[in-house]
């Protein structure tokens, strides 16, 4: 099976909310091939009219790496179709086995054509927000190798954002939580994200450049979850909260 065929299977699995078997069960992929599949598969979304909105990083915390049994940071693309309004509704039947995780989001204020340092990172950002990321692996039982999940656009499926706050809002060493029906289900600290969530932005800028798609003004970057992700069910209200960043919520139908 070639990379185009694998991309079609993964895109179809997402489109029809039907799980597929792990690619690594029938073909050994290199990481470069996995990113090539991601690129082809996201290209199909663009052909259907979706627009790129930014990037997400994954496995930037130990909690996530341990939960999923992988060992390296990954990145995927976000599109406009994945964005939900704060307090919006999410229809469970449109997903395979969705999970939610609390995140921190950056809004890019100017193009980042070159690698940036941690010290200068804030010059390229004009908004910080708490976020919920919805991940929905296209693989059966939410099980994958690192190459599988990269090919599957890092399980990217949806996200919602709280209010954008100014760039000098503190996001280091703050508590971040996932709540279901107002009960705290996961709680962590933002420093679990690469020691400092701003490091995620620096990494996203570098990865975007090395892939030939540098971050641009207006892009959104999700820093990666500080906690494990949680399966969501119908009739739940899912919220993410971070100290000083407020809250955002989604209602599951
Ligand atoms: C892959 C996506 C990981 C994160 O924040 O670490 C991710 C997955 O767990 O399915 O989004
Ligand atoms: Mg995530």
mmCIF file of C-alpha atoms and ligand atoms in Angstrom:
data_model
loop_
_atom_site.group_PDB
_atom_site.id
_atom_site.type_symbol
_atom_site.label_atom_id
_atom_site.label_comp_id
_atom_site.label_asym_id
_atom_site.label_seq_id
_atom_site.Cartn_x
_atom_site.Cartn_y
_atom_site.Cartn_z
ATOM 1 C CA UNK A 1 0.000 0.000 0.000
ATOM 2 C CA UNK A 2 1.446 3.396 -0.911
ATOM 3 C CA UNK A 3 1.378 6.614 1.112
ATOM 4 C CA UNK A 4 -1.560 8.034 -0.886
ATOM 5 C CA UNK A 5 -3.661 4.972 -0.189
ATOM 6 C CA UNK A 6 -2.877 5.089 3.525
ATOM 7 C CA UNK A 7 -3.746 8.822 3.591
ATOM 8 C CA UNK A 8 -7.099 8.022 1.942
ATOM 9 C CA UNK A 9 -7.902 5.363 4.509
ATOM 10 C CA UNK A 10 -7.138 7.722 7.402
ATOM 11 C CA UNK A 11 -9.042 10.609 5.867
ATOM 12 C CA UNK A 12 -12.003 8.299 5.201
ATOM 13 C CA UNK A 13 -11.911 6.975 8.763
ATOM 14 C CA UNK A 14 -12.147 10.539 10.091
ATOM 15 C CA UNK A 15 -14.828 11.533 7.597
ATOM 16 C CA UNK A 16 -17.062 8.542 8.342
ATOM 17 C CA UNK A 17 -16.178 8.247 12.054
ATOM 18 C CA UNK A 18 -15.144 4.642 11.602
ATOM 19 C CA UNK A 19 -11.992 3.226 13.163
ATOM 20 C CA UNK A 20 -9.344 1.530 11.048
ATOM 21 C CA UNK A 21 -6.490 -0.808 11.885
ATOM 22 C CA UNK A 22 -3.069 0.558 12.775
ATOM 23 C CA UNK A 23 -0.886 1.219 9.732
ATOM 24 C CA UNK A 24 2.024 -0.353 11.602
ATOM 25 C CA UNK A 25 0.129 -3.664 11.555
ATOM 26 C CA UNK A 26 0.566 -3.957 7.814
ATOM 27 C CA UNK A 27 3.402 -1.622 6.902
ATOM 28 C CA UNK A 28 6.487 -0.275 8.664
ATOM 29 C CA UNK A 29 6.584 3.508 8.286
ATOM 30 C CA UNK A 30 9.473 5.880 8.890
ATOM 31 C CA UNK A 31 8.642 9.095 10.721
ATOM 32 C CA UNK A 32 9.216 11.049 7.495
ATOM 33 C CA UNK A 33 6.720 8.818 5.676
ATOM 34 C CA UNK A 34 4.244 9.297 8.507
ATOM 35 C CA UNK A 35 4.464 13.093 8.159
ATOM 36 C CA UNK A 36 4.135 12.713 4.384
ATOM 37 C CA UNK A 37 0.891 10.760 4.903
ATOM 38 C CA UNK A 38 -0.350 13.457 7.294
ATOM 39 C CA UNK A 39 0.369 16.081 4.664
ATOM 40 C CA UNK A 40 -1.478 14.172 1.905
ATOM 41 C CA UNK A 41 -4.425 13.427 4.149
ATOM 42 C CA UNK A 42 -4.755 17.043 5.338
ATOM 43 C CA UNK A 43 -4.519 18.039 1.652
ATOM 44 C CA UNK A 44 -7.773 16.171 1.102
ATOM 45 C CA UNK A 45 -9.392 18.309 3.780
ATOM 46 C CA UNK A 46 -8.101 21.462 2.056
ATOM 47 C CA UNK A 47 -9.561 20.156 -1.216
ATOM 48 C CA UNK A 48 -12.928 19.914 0.524
ATOM 49 C CA UNK A 49 -12.612 23.576 1.493
ATOM 50 C CA UNK A 50 -11.135 23.411 4.979
ATOM 51 C CA UNK A 51 -8.584 26.098 5.829
ATOM 52 C CA UNK A 52 -5.441 25.670 7.880
ATOM 53 C CA UNK A 53 -5.745 27.445 11.226
ATOM 54 C CA UNK A 54 -2.465 26.521 12.853
ATOM 55 C CA UNK A 55 -0.595 23.726 14.572
ATOM 56 C CA UNK A 56 -0.854 21.536 17.611
ATOM 57 C CA UNK A 57 1.893 19.831 19.496
ATOM 58 C CA UNK A 58 1.418 16.483 21.139
ATOM 59 C CA UNK A 59 3.240 14.516 23.807
ATOM 60 C CA UNK A 60 4.850 17.614 25.284
ATOM 61 C CA UNK A 61 4.161 16.276 28.796
ATOM 62 C CA UNK A 62 5.138 13.060 30.577
ATOM 63 C CA UNK A 63 1.480 12.469 31.538
ATOM 64 C CA UNK A 64 0.500 12.224 27.863
ATOM 65 C CA UNK A 65 3.528 10.199 26.783
ATOM 66 C CA UNK A 66 2.918 7.673 29.542
ATOM 67 C CA UNK A 67 -0.818 7.453 28.871
ATOM 68 C CA UNK A 68 -0.269 6.676 25.190
ATOM 69 C CA UNK A 69 3.009 4.739 25.466
ATOM 70 C CA UNK A 70 5.048 6.950 23.131
ATOM 71 C CA UNK A 71 8.301 8.780 23.712
ATOM 72 C CA UNK A 72 8.559 11.783 21.430
ATOM 73 C CA UNK A 73 6.968 15.133 20.661
ATOM 74 C CA UNK A 74 4.753 15.229 17.558
ATOM 75 C CA UNK A 75 2.901 17.926 15.641
ATOM 76 C CA UNK A 76 -0.245 18.100 13.563
ATOM 77 C CA UNK A 77 -2.319 20.627 11.654
ATOM 78 C CA UNK A 78 -5.480 22.370 12.838
ATOM 79 C CA UNK A 79 -8.193 23.422 10.387
ATOM 80 C CA UNK A 80 -11.168 25.760 10.672
ATOM 81 C CA UNK A 81 -13.536 22.792 10.675
ATOM 82 C CA UNK A 82 -12.024 21.621 13.964
ATOM 83 C CA UNK A 83 -12.854 24.843 15.785
ATOM 84 C CA UNK A 84 -15.880 24.911 18.088
ATOM 85 C CA UNK A 85 -17.315 27.974 19.755
ATOM 86 C CA UNK A 86 -16.873 28.259 23.506
ATOM 87 C CA UNK A 87 -20.059 26.759 25.065
ATOM 88 C CA UNK A 88 -20.748 25.120 21.710
ATOM 89 C CA UNK A 89 -22.194 21.677 21.043
ATOM 90 C CA UNK A 90 -20.384 18.601 19.918
ATOM 91 C CA UNK A 91 -22.284 15.662 18.437
ATOM 92 C CA UNK A 92 -20.876 12.404 19.776
ATOM 93 C CA UNK A 93 -21.992 10.412 16.698
ATOM 94 C CA UNK A 94 -19.637 12.437 14.504
ATOM 95 C CA UNK A 95 -16.653 10.907 16.319
ATOM 96 C CA UNK A 96 -15.219 7.432 16.863
ATOM 97 C CA UNK A 97 -14.145 7.464 20.529
ATOM 98 C CA UNK A 98 -13.366 11.079 21.381
ATOM 99 C CA UNK A 99 -11.323 12.178 24.355
ATOM 100 C CA UNK A 100 -10.879 15.650 25.819
ATOM 101 C CA UNK A 101 -7.806 17.260 27.319
ATOM 102 C CA UNK A 102 -7.112 20.717 28.757
ATOM 103 C CA UNK A 103 -4.618 22.861 26.854
ATOM 104 C CA UNK A 104 -3.121 26.315 26.471
ATOM 105 C CA UNK A 105 -3.390 28.122 23.129
ATOM 106 C CA UNK A 106 -1.270 30.870 21.551
ATOM 107 C CA UNK A 107 -2.397 33.321 18.854
ATOM 108 C CA UNK A 108 0.442 34.319 16.537
ATOM 109 C CA UNK A 109 0.686 38.070 15.902
ATOM 110 C CA UNK A 110 3.349 38.100 13.180
ATOM 111 C CA UNK A 111 4.922 35.630 10.790
ATOM 112 C CA UNK A 112 7.748 33.541 12.279
ATOM 113 C CA UNK A 113 10.089 32.888 9.328
ATOM 114 C CA UNK A 114 13.111 32.033 11.501
ATOM 115 C CA UNK A 115 13.666 30.044 14.637
ATOM 116 C CA UNK A 116 12.996 32.004 17.811
ATOM 117 C CA UNK A 117 14.390 31.850 21.315
ATOM 118 C CA UNK A 118 12.357 31.494 24.500
ATOM 119 C CA UNK A 119 13.198 35.133 25.373
ATOM 120 C CA UNK A 120 11.762 36.542 22.148
ATOM 121 C CA UNK A 121 8.787 34.172 21.810
ATOM 122 C CA UNK A 122 6.256 36.581 23.319
ATOM 123 C CA UNK A 123 7.019 39.163 20.602
ATOM 124 C CA UNK A 124 5.247 36.876 18.119
ATOM 125 C CA UNK A 125 2.096 36.309 20.163
ATOM 126 C CA UNK A 126 -0.856 38.577 20.893
ATOM 127 C CA UNK A 127 -3.217 36.219 22.684
ATOM 128 C CA UNK A 128 -3.188 33.400 25.237
ATOM 129 C CA UNK A 129 -6.185 31.245 26.073
ATOM 130 C CA UNK A 130 -7.232 28.118 27.871
ATOM 131 C CA UNK A 131 -8.468 25.453 25.448
ATOM 132 C CA UNK A 132 -10.121 22.071 25.261
ATOM 133 C CA UNK A 133 -8.676 19.752 22.680
ATOM 134 C CA UNK A 134 -10.820 16.882 21.408
ATOM 135 C CA UNK A 135 -8.707 14.043 20.096
ATOM 136 C CA UNK A 136 -10.199 11.075 18.263
ATOM 137 C CA UNK A 137 -7.679 8.554 17.046
ATOM 138 C CA UNK A 138 -8.761 6.960 13.809
ATOM 139 C CA UNK A 139 -7.183 3.705 15.020
ATOM 140 C CA UNK A 140 -9.118 0.908 16.704
ATOM 141 C CA UNK A 141 -9.056 1.039 20.511
ATOM 142 C CA UNK A 142 -7.186 4.389 20.407
ATOM 143 C CA UNK A 143 -3.951 2.381 20.064
ATOM 144 C CA UNK A 144 -1.058 3.474 17.866
ATOM 145 C CA UNK A 145 2.692 3.682 17.357
ATOM 146 C CA UNK A 146 4.400 7.073 17.086
ATOM 147 C CA UNK A 147 4.370 6.774 13.273
ATOM 148 C CA UNK A 148 0.685 5.761 13.240
ATOM 149 C CA UNK A 149 -0.418 8.776 15.263
ATOM 150 C CA UNK A 150 1.690 11.187 13.195
ATOM 151 C CA UNK A 151 0.150 9.824 9.975
ATOM 152 C CA UNK A 152 -3.264 10.342 11.626
ATOM 153 C CA UNK A 153 -2.588 14.071 12.124
ATOM 154 C CA UNK A 154 -1.927 13.430 15.805
ATOM 155 C CA UNK A 155 -5.572 12.470 16.471
ATOM 156 C CA UNK A 156 -6.599 16.115 15.820
ATOM 157 C CA UNK A 157 -10.337 16.467 15.724
ATOM 158 C CA UNK A 158 -11.589 19.546 17.522
ATOM 159 C CA UNK A 159 -10.805 22.333 19.920
ATOM 160 C CA UNK A 160 -12.461 25.279 21.591
ATOM 161 C CA UNK A 161 -10.831 28.332 23.067
ATOM 162 C CA UNK A 162 -11.559 30.521 26.053
ATOM 163 C CA UNK A 163 -11.280 34.272 25.847
ATOM 164 C CA UNK A 164 -8.020 35.573 24.333
ATOM 165 C CA UNK A 165 -6.007 37.309 27.049
ATOM 166 C CA UNK A 166 -3.009 39.633 26.701
ATOM 167 C CA UNK A 167 0.405 38.171 26.058
ATOM 168 C CA UNK A 168 1.736 39.224 29.466
ATOM 169 C CA UNK A 169 -0.790 36.931 31.198
ATOM 170 C CA UNK A 170 1.162 34.386 33.227
ATOM 171 C CA UNK A 171 0.990 30.833 31.858
ATOM 172 C CA UNK A 172 4.011 29.416 33.704
ATOM 173 C CA UNK A 173 3.509 27.191 36.731
ATOM 174 C CA UNK A 174 -0.276 27.526 36.783
ATOM 175 C CA UNK A 175 -2.884 24.909 37.639
ATOM 176 C CA UNK A 176 -4.838 23.521 34.677
ATOM 177 C CA UNK A 177 -7.879 21.273 34.957
ATOM 178 C CA UNK A 178 -10.374 19.280 32.954
ATOM 179 C CA UNK A 179 -13.880 19.192 34.387
ATOM 180 C CA UNK A 180 -16.845 17.042 33.466
ATOM 181 C CA UNK A 181 -20.161 18.422 34.687
ATOM 182 C CA UNK A 182 -18.218 20.751 36.985
ATOM 183 C CA UNK A 183 -16.299 17.912 38.639
ATOM 184 C CA UNK A 184 -12.509 18.014 38.313
ATOM 185 C CA UNK A 185 -11.449 14.898 36.407
ATOM 186 C CA UNK A 186 -7.845 15.778 35.571
ATOM 187 C CA UNK A 187 -5.590 18.385 37.081
ATOM 188 C CA UNK A 188 -2.014 19.315 36.330
ATOM 189 C CA UNK A 189 0.451 22.158 36.160
ATOM 190 C CA UNK A 190 1.340 24.064 32.998
ATOM 191 C CA UNK A 191 5.036 23.455 33.662
ATOM 192 C CA UNK A 192 4.389 19.792 32.828
ATOM 193 C CA UNK A 193 4.399 21.083 29.226
ATOM 194 C CA UNK A 194 8.130 21.007 28.365
ATOM 195 C CA UNK A 195 8.951 22.692 31.694
ATOM 196 C CA UNK A 196 7.296 25.893 30.468
ATOM 197 C CA UNK A 197 4.459 26.108 27.914
ATOM 198 C CA UNK A 198 6.293 28.880 26.047
ATOM 199 C CA UNK A 199 8.826 26.179 25.076
ATOM 200 C CA UNK A 200 5.994 24.614 23.104
ATOM 201 C CA UNK A 201 5.639 27.739 21.021
ATOM 202 C CA UNK A 202 9.392 27.815 20.357
ATOM 203 C CA UNK A 203 9.222 24.145 19.312
ATOM 204 C CA UNK A 204 6.136 24.705 17.143
ATOM 205 C CA UNK A 205 7.886 27.590 15.348
ATOM 206 C CA UNK A 206 10.949 25.405 14.713
ATOM 207 C CA UNK A 207 8.932 22.394 13.507
ATOM 208 C CA UNK A 208 6.791 24.580 11.255
ATOM 209 C CA UNK A 209 9.898 26.078 9.639
ATOM 210 C CA UNK A 210 11.622 22.740 9.178
ATOM 211 C CA UNK A 211 8.482 21.495 7.466
ATOM 212 C CA UNK A 212 8.357 24.473 5.093
ATOM 213 C CA UNK A 213 5.090 25.862 6.519
ATOM 214 C CA UNK A 214 6.257 28.602 8.924
ATOM 215 C CA UNK A 215 3.791 29.958 11.464
ATOM 216 C CA UNK A 216 1.922 32.998 10.201
ATOM 217 C CA UNK A 217 0.131 35.922 11.755
ATOM 218 C CA UNK A 218 -3.305 34.745 12.924
ATOM 219 C CA UNK A 219 -2.299 31.095 13.371
ATOM 220 C CA UNK A 220 -3.305 29.246 16.527
ATOM 221 C CA UNK A 221 -0.897 26.908 18.311
ATOM 222 C CA UNK A 222 -1.999 24.342 20.891
ATOM 223 C CA UNK A 223 0.818 23.651 23.347
ATOM 224 C CA UNK A 224 -0.086 20.031 24.183
ATOM 225 C CA UNK A 225 -1.902 18.665 27.197
ATOM 226 C CA UNK A 226 -0.426 18.782 30.690
ATOM 227 C CA UNK A 227 -2.656 15.900 31.836
ATOM 228 C CA UNK A 228 -4.002 12.629 30.477
ATOM 229 C CA UNK A 229 -7.018 12.783 28.156
ATOM 230 C CA UNK A 230 -10.467 11.539 29.167
ATOM 231 C CA UNK A 231 -13.190 9.786 27.132
ATOM 232 C CA UNK A 232 -16.298 11.921 26.757
ATOM 233 C CA UNK A 233 -19.941 10.807 26.712
ATOM 234 C CA UNK A 234 -23.284 12.168 25.602
ATOM 235 C CA UNK A 235 -24.976 14.767 27.800
ATOM 236 C CA UNK A 236 -21.757 15.825 29.507
ATOM 237 C CA UNK A 237 -20.451 19.357 29.792
ATOM 238 C CA UNK A 238 -16.685 19.380 29.367
ATOM 239 C CA UNK A 239 -14.675 22.349 30.628
ATOM 240 C CA UNK A 240 -11.034 23.333 30.786
ATOM 241 C CA UNK A 241 -9.855 25.814 33.391
ATOM 242 C CA UNK A 242 -6.451 27.334 33.977
ATOM 243 C CA UNK A 243 -5.572 29.703 36.799
ATOM 244 C CA UNK A 244 -5.670 33.269 35.489
ATOM 245 C CA UNK A 245 -6.915 32.173 32.033
ATOM 246 C CA UNK A 246 -10.542 31.454 32.881
ATOM 247 C CA UNK A 247 -12.531 28.647 31.368
ATOM 248 C CA UNK A 248 -13.987 27.228 28.171
ATOM 249 C CA UNK A 249 -16.681 24.584 27.768
ATOM 250 C CA UNK A 250 -18.309 22.230 25.290
ATOM 251 C CA UNK A 251 -21.584 20.412 25.609
ATOM 252 C CA UNK A 252 -21.653 16.837 24.276
ATOM 253 C CA UNK A 253 -24.906 15.798 22.535
HETATM 254 C C1 LIG B 1 -2.237 12.106 20.282
HETATM 255 C C2 LIG B 1 -2.353 13.579 20.475
HETATM 256 C C3 LIG B 1 -1.542 14.094 21.652
HETATM 257 C C4 LIG B 1 -1.321 16.063 23.270
HETATM 258 O O1 LIG B 1 -1.790 17.123 23.677
HETATM 259 O O2 LIG B 1 -0.372 15.495 23.827
HETATM 260 C C5 LIG B 1 -1.946 15.440 22.064
HETATM 261 C C6 LIG B 1 -3.170 11.308 21.160
HETATM 262 O O3 LIG B 1 -2.974 11.253 22.376
HETATM 263 O O4 LIG B 1 -4.093 10.700 20.602
HETATM 264 O O5 LIG B 1 -2.790 16.081 21.491
HETATM 265 MG MG1 LIG B 2 -3.545 17.729 22.659
#
